[in-house]
PDB file of N, CA, C and O in Angstrom:
ATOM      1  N   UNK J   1      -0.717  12.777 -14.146  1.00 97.00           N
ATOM      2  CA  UNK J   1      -0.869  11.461 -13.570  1.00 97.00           C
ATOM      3  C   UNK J   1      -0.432  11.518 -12.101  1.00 97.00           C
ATOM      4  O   UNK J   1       0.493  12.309 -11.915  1.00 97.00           O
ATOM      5  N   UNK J   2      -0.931  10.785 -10.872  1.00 98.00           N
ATOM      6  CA  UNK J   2      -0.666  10.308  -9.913  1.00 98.00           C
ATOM      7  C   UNK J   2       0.194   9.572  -9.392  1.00 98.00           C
ATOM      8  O   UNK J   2      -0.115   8.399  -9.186  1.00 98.00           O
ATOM      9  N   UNK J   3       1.094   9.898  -9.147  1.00 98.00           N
ATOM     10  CA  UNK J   3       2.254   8.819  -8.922  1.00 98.00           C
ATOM     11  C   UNK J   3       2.661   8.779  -7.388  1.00 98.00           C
ATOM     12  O   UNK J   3       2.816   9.718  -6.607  1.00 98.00           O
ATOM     13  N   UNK J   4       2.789   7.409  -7.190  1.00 97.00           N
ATOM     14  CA  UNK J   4       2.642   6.896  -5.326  1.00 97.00           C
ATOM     15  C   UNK J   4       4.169   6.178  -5.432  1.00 97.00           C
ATOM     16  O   UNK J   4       4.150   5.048  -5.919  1.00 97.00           O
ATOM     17  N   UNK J   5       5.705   6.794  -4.966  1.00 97.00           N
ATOM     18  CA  UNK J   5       6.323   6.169  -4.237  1.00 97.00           C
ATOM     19  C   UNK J   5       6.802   5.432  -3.626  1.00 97.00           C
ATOM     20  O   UNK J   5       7.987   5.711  -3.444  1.00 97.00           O
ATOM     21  N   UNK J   6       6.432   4.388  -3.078  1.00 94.00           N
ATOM     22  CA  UNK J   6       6.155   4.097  -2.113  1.00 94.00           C
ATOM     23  C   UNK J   6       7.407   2.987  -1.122  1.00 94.00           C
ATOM     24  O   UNK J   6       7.766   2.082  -1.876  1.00 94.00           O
ATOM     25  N   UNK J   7       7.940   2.892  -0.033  1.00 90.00           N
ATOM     26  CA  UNK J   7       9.200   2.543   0.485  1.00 90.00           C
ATOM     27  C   UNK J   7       8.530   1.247   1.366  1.00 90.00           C
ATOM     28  O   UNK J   7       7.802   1.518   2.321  1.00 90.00           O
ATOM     29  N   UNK J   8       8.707   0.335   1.137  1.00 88.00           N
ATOM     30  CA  UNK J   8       7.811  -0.722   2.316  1.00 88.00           C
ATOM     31  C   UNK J   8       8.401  -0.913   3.228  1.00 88.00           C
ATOM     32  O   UNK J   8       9.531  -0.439   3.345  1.00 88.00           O
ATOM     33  N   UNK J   9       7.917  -1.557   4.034  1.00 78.00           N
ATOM     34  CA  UNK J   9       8.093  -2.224   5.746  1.00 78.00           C
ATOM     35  C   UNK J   9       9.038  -4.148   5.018  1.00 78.00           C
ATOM     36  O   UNK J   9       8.968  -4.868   4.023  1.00 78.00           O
ATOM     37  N   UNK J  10       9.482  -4.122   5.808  1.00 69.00           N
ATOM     38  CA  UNK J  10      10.257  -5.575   5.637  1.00 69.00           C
ATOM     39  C   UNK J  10       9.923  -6.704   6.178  1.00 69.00           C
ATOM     40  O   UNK J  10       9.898  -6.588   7.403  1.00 69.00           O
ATOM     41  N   UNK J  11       9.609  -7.927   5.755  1.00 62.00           N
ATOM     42  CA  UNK J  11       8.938  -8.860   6.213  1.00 62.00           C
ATOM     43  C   UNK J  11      10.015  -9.434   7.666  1.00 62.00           C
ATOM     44  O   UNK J  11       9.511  -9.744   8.745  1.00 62.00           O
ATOM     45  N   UNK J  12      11.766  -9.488   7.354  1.00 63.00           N
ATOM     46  CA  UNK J  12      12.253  -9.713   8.427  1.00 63.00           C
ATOM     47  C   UNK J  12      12.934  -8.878   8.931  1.00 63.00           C
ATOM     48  O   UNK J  12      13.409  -8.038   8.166  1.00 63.00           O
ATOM     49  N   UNK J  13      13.164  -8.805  10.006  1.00 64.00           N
ATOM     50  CA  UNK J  13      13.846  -7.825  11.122  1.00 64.00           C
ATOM     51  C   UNK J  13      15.193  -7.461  10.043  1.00 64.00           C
ATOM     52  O   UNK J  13      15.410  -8.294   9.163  1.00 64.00           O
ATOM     53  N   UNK J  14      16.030  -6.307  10.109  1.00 60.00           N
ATOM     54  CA  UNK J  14      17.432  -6.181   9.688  1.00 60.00           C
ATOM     55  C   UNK J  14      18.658  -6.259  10.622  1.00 60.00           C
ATOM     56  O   UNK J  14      18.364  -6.430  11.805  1.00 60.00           O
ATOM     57  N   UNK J  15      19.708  -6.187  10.392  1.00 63.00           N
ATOM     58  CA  UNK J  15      20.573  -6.641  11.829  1.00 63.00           C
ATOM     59  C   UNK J  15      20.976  -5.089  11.534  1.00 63.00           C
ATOM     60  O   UNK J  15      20.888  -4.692  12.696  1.00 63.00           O
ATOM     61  N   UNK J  16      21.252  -4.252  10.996  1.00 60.00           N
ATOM     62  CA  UNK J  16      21.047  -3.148  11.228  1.00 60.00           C
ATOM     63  C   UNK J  16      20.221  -2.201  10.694  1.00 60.00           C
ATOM     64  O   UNK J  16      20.410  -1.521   9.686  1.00 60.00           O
ATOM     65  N   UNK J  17      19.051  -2.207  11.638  1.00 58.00           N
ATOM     66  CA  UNK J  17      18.084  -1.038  10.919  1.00 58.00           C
ATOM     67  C   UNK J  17      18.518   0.398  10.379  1.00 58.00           C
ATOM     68  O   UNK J  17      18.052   1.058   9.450  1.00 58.00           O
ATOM     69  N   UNK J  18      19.351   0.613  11.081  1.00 59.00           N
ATOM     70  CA  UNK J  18      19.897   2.250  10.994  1.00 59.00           C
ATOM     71  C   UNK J  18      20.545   2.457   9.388  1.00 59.00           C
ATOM     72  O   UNK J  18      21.010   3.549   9.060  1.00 59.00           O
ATOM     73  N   UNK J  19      20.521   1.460   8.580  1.00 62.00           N
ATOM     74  CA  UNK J  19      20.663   1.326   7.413  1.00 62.00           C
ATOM     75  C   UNK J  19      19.412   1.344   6.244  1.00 62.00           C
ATOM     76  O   UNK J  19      19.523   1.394   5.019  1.00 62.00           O
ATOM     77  N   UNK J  20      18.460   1.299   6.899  1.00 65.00           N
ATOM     78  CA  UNK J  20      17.148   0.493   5.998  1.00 65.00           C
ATOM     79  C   UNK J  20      16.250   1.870   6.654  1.00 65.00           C
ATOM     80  O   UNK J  20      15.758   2.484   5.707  1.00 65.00           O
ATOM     81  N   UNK J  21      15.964   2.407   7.760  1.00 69.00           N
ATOM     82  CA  UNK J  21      15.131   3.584   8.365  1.00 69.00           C
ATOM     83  C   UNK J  21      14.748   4.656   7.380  1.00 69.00           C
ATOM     84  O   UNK J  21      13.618   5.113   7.551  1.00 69.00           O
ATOM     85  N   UNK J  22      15.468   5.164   6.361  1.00 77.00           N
ATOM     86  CA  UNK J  22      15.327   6.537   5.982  1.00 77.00           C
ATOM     87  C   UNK J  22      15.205   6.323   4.495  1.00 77.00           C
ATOM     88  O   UNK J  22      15.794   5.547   3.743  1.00 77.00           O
ATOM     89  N   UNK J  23      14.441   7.068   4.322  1.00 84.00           N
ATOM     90  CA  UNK J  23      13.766   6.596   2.348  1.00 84.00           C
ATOM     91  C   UNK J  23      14.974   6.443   1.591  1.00 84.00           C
ATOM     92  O   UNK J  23      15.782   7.214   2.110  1.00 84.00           O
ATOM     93  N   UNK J  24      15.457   5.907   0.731  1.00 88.00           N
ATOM     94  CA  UNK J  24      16.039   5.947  -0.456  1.00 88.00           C
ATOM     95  C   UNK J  24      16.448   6.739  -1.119  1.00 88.00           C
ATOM     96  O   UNK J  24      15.608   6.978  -1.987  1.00 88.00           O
ATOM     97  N   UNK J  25      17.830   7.692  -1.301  1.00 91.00           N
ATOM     98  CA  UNK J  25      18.004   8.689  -1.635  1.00 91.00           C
ATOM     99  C   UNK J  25      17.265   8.857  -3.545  1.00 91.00           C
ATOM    100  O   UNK J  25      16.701   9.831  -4.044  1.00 91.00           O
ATOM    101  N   UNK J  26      17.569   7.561  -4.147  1.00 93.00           N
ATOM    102  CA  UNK J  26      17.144   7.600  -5.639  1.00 93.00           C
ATOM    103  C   UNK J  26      15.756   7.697  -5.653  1.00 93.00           C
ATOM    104  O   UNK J  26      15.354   7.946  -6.790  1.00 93.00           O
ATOM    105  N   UNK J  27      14.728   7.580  -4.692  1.00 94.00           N
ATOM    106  CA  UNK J  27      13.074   7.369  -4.378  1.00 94.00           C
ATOM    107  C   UNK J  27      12.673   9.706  -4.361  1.00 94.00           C
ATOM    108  O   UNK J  27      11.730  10.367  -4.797  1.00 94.00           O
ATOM    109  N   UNK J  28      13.194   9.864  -4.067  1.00 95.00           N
ATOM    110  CA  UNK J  28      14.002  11.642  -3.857  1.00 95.00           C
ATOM    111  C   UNK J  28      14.224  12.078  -5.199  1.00 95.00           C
ATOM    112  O   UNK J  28      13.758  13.066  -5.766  1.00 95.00           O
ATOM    113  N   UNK J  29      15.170  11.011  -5.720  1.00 97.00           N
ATOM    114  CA  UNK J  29      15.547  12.196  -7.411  1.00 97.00           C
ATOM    115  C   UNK J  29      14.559  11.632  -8.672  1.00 97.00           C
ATOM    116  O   UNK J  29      14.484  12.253  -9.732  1.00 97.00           O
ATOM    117  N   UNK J  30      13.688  10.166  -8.379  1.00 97.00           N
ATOM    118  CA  UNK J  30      13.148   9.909  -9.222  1.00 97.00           C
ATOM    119  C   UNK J  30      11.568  11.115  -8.841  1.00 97.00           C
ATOM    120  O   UNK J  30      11.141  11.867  -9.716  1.00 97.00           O
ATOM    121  N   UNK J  31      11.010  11.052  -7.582  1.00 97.00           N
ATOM    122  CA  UNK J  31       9.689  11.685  -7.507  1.00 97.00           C
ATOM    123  C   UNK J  31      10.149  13.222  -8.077  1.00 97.00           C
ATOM    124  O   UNK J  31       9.262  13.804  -8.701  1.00 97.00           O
ATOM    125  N   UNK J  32      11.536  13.988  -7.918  1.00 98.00           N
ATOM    126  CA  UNK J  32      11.533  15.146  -8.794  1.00 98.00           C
ATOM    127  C   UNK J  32      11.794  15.375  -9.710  1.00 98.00           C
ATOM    128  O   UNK J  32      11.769  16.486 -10.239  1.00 98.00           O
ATOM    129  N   UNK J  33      12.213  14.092 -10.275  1.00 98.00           N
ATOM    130  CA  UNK J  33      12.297  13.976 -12.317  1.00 98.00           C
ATOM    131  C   UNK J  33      10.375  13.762 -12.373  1.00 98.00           C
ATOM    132  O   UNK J  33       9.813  14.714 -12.914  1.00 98.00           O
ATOM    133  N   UNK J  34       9.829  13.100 -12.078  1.00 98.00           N
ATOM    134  CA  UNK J  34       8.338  12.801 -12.333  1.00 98.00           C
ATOM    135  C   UNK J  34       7.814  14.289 -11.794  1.00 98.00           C
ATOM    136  O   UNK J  34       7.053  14.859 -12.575  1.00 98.00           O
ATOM    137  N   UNK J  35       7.970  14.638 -11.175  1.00 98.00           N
ATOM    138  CA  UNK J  35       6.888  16.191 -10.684  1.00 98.00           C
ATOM    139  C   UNK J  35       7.846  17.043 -11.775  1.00 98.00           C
ATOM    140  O   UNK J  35       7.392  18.182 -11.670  1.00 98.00           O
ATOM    141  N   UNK J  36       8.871  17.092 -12.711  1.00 98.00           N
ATOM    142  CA  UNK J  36       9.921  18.562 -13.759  1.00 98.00           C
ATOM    143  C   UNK J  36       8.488  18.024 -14.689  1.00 98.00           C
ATOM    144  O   UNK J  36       7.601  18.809 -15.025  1.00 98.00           O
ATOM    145  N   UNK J  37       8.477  16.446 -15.034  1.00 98.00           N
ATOM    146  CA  UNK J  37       7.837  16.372 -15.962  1.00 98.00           C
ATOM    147  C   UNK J  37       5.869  16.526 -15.789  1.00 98.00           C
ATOM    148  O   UNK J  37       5.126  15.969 -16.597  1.00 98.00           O
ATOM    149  N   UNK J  38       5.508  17.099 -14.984  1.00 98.00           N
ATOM    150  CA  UNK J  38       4.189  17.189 -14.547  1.00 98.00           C
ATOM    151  C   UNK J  38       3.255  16.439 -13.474  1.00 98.00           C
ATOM    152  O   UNK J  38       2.130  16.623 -13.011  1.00 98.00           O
ATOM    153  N   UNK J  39       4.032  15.734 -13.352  1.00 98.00           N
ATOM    154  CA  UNK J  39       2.887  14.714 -12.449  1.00 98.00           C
ATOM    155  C   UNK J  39       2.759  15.120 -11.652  1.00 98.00           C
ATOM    156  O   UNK J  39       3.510  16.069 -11.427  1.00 98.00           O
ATOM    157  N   UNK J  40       1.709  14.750 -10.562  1.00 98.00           N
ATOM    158  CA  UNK J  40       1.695  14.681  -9.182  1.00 98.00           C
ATOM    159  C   UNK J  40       2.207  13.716  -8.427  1.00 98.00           C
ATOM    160  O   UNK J  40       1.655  12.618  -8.364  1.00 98.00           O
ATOM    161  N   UNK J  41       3.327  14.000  -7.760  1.00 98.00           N
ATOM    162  CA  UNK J  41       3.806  12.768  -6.723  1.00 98.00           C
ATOM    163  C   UNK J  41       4.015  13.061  -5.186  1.00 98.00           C
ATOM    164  O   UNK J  41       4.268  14.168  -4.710  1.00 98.00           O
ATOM    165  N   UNK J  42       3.863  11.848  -4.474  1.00 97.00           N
ATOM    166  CA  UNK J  42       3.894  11.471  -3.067  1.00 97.00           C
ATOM    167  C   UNK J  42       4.791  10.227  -2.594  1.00 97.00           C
ATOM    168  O   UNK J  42       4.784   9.086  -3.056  1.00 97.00           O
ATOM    169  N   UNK J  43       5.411  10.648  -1.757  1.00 96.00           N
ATOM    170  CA  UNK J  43       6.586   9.320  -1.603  1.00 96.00           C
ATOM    171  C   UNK J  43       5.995   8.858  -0.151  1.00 96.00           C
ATOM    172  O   UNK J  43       6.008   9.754   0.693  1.00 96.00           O
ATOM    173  N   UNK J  44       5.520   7.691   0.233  1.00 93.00           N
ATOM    174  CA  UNK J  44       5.235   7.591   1.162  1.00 93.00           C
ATOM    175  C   UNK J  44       5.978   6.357   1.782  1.00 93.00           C
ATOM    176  O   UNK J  44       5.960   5.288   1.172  1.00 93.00           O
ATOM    177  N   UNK J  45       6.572   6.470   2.873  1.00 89.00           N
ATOM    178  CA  UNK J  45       7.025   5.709   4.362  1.00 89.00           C
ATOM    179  C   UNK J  45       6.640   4.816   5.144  1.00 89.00           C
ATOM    180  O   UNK J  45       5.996   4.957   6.184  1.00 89.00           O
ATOM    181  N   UNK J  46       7.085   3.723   4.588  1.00 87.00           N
ATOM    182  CA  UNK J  46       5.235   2.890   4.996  1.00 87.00           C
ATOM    183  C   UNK J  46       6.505   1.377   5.777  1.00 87.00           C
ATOM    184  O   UNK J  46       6.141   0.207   5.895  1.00 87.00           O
ATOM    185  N   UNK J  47       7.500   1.753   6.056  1.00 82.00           N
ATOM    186  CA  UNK J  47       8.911   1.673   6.399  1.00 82.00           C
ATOM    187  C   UNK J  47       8.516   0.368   8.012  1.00 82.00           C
ATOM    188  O   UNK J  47       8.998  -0.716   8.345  1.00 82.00           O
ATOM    189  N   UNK J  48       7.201   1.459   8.710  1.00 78.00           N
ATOM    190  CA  UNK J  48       6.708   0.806   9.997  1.00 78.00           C
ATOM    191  C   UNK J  48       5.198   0.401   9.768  1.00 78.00           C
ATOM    192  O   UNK J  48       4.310   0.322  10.617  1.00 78.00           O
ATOM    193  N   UNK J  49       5.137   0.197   8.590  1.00 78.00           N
ATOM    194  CA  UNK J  49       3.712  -0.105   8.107  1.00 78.00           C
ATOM    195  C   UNK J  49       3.026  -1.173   9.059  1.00 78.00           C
ATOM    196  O   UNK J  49       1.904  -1.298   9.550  1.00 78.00           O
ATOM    197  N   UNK J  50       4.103  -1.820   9.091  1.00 73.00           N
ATOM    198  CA  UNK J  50       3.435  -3.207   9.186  1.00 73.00           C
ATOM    199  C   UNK J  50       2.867  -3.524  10.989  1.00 73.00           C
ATOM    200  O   UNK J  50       2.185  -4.461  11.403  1.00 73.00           O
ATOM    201  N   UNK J  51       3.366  -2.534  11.639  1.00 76.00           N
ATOM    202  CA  UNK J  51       2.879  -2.009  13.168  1.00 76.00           C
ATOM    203  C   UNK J  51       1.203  -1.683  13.454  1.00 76.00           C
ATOM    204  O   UNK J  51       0.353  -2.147  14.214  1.00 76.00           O
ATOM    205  N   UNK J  52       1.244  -0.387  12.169  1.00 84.00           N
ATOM    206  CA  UNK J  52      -0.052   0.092  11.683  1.00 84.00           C
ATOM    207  C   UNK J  52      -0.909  -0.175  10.107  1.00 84.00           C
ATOM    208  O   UNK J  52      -1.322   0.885   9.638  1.00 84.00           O
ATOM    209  N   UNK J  53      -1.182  -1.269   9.360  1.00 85.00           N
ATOM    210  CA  UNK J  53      -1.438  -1.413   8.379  1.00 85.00           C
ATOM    211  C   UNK J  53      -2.550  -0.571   7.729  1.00 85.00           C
ATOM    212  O   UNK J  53      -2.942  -0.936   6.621  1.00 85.00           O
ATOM    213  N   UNK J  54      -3.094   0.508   8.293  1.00 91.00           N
ATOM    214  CA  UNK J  54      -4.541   0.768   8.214  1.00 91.00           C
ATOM    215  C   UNK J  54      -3.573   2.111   7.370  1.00 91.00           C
ATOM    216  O   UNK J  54      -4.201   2.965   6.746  1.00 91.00           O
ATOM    217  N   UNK J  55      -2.340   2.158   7.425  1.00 89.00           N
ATOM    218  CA  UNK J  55      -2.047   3.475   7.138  1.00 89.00           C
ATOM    219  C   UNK J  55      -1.962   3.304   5.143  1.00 89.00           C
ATOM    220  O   UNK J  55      -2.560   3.963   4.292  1.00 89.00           O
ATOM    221  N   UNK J  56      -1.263   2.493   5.030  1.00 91.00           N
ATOM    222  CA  UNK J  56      -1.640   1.778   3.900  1.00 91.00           C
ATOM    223  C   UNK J  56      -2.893   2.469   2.914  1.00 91.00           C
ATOM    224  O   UNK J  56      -2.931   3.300   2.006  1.00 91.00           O
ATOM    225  N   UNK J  57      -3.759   1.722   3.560  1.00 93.00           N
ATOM    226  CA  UNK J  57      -5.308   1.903   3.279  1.00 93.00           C
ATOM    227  C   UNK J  57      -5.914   3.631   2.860  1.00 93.00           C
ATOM    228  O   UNK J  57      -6.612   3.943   1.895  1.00 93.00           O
ATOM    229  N   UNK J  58      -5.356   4.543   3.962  1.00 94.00           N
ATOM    230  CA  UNK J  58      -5.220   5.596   4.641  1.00 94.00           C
ATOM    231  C   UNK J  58      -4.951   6.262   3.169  1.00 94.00           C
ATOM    232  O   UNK J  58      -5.729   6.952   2.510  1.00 94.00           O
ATOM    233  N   UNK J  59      -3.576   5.837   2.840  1.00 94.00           N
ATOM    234  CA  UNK J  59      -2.673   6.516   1.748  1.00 94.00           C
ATOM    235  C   UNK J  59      -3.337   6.405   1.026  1.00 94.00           C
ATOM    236  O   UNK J  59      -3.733   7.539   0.753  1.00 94.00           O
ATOM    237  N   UNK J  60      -4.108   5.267   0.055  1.00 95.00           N
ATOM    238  CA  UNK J  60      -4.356   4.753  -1.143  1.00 95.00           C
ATOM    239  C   UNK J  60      -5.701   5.532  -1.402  1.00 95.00           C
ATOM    240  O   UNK J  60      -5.870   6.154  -2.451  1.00 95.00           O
ATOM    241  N   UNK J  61      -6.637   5.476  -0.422  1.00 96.00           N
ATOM    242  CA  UNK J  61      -7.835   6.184  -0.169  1.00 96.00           C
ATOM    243  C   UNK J  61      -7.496   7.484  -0.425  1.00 96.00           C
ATOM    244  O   UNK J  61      -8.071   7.943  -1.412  1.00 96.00           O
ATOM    245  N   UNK J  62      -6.848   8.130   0.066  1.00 96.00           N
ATOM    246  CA  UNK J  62      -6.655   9.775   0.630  1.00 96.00           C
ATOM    247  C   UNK J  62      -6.454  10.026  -1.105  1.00 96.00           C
ATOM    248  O   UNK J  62      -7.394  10.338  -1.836  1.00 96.00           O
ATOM    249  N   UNK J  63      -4.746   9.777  -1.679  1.00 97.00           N
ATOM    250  CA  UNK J  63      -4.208   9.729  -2.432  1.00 97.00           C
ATOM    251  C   UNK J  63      -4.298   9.406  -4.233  1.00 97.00           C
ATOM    252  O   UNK J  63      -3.711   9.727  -5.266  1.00 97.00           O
ATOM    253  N   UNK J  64      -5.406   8.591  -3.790  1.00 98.00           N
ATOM    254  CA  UNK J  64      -5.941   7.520  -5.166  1.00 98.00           C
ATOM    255  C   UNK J  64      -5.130   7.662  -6.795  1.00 98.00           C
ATOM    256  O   UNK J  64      -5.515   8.196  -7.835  1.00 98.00           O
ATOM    257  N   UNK J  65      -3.911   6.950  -6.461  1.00 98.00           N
ATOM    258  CA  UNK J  65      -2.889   7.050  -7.417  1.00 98.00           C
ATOM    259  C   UNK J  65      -3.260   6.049  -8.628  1.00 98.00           C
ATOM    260  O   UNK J  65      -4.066   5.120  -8.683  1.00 98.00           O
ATOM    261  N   UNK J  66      -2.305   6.630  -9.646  1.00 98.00           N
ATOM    262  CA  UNK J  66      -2.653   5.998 -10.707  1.00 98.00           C
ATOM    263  C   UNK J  66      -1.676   4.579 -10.973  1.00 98.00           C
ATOM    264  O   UNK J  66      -1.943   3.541 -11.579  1.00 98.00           O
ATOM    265  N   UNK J  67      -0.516   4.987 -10.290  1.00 97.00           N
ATOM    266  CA  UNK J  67       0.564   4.558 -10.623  1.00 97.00           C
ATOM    267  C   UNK J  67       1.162   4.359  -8.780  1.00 97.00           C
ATOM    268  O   UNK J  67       1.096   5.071  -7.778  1.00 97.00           O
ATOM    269  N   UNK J  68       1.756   2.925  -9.111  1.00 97.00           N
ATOM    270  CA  UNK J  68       2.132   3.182  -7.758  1.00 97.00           C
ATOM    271  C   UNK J  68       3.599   2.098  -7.984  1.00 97.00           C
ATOM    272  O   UNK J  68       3.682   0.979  -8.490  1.00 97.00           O
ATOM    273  N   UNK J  69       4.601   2.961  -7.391  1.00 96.00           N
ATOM    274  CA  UNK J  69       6.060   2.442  -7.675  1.00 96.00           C
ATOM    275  C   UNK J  69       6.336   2.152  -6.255  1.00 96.00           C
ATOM    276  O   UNK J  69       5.979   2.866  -5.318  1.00 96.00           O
ATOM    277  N   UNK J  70       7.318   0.526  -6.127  1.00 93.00           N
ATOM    278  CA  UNK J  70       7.526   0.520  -4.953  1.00 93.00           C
ATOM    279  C   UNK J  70       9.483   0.156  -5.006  1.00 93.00           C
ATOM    280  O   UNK J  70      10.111  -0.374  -5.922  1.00 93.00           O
ATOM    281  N   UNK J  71       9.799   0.476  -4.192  1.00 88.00           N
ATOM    282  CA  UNK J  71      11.201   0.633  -3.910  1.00 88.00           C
ATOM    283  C   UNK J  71      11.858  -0.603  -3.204  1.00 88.00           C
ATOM    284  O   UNK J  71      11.492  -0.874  -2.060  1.00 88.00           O
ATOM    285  N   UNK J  72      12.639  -1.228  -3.716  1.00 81.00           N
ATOM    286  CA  UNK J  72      12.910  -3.068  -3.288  1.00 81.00           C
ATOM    287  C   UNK J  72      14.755  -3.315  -3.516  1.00 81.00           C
ATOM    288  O   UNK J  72      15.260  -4.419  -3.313  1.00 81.00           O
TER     289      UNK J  72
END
């Protein structure tokens, strides 16, 4: 199975970004419990999405997951 990651962009600003910038350390140990057990996974950064939305699109196209987990 296909499994998509995925870390979003935030609808409001943070008062400190330098907290929120860098994926999720548990987004890391869950995509390598899912790839011990076979899957295919991709964690994608979509963190500044909302600058470039086409990247989105980009991923889903390229990627065409079955499953898509998002991190909140």
């Amino acid at each position: 199975m296909k499994i998509l990651l995925v870390y979003p962009y935030f609808l409001y600003d943070r008062e400190h970004a330098e907290n929120i910038e860098a994926l999720p350390l548990g987004m890391y140990y869950l995509g390598a419990v899912l790839q011990e057990a076979g899957h295919q996974v991709e964690l994608a950064d979509w963190h500044q999405a909302h600058a470039d939305p086409s990247v989105v699109e980009q991923t889903l196209a390229r990627f065409r997951p079955d499953v898509v987990g998002v991190s909140i």
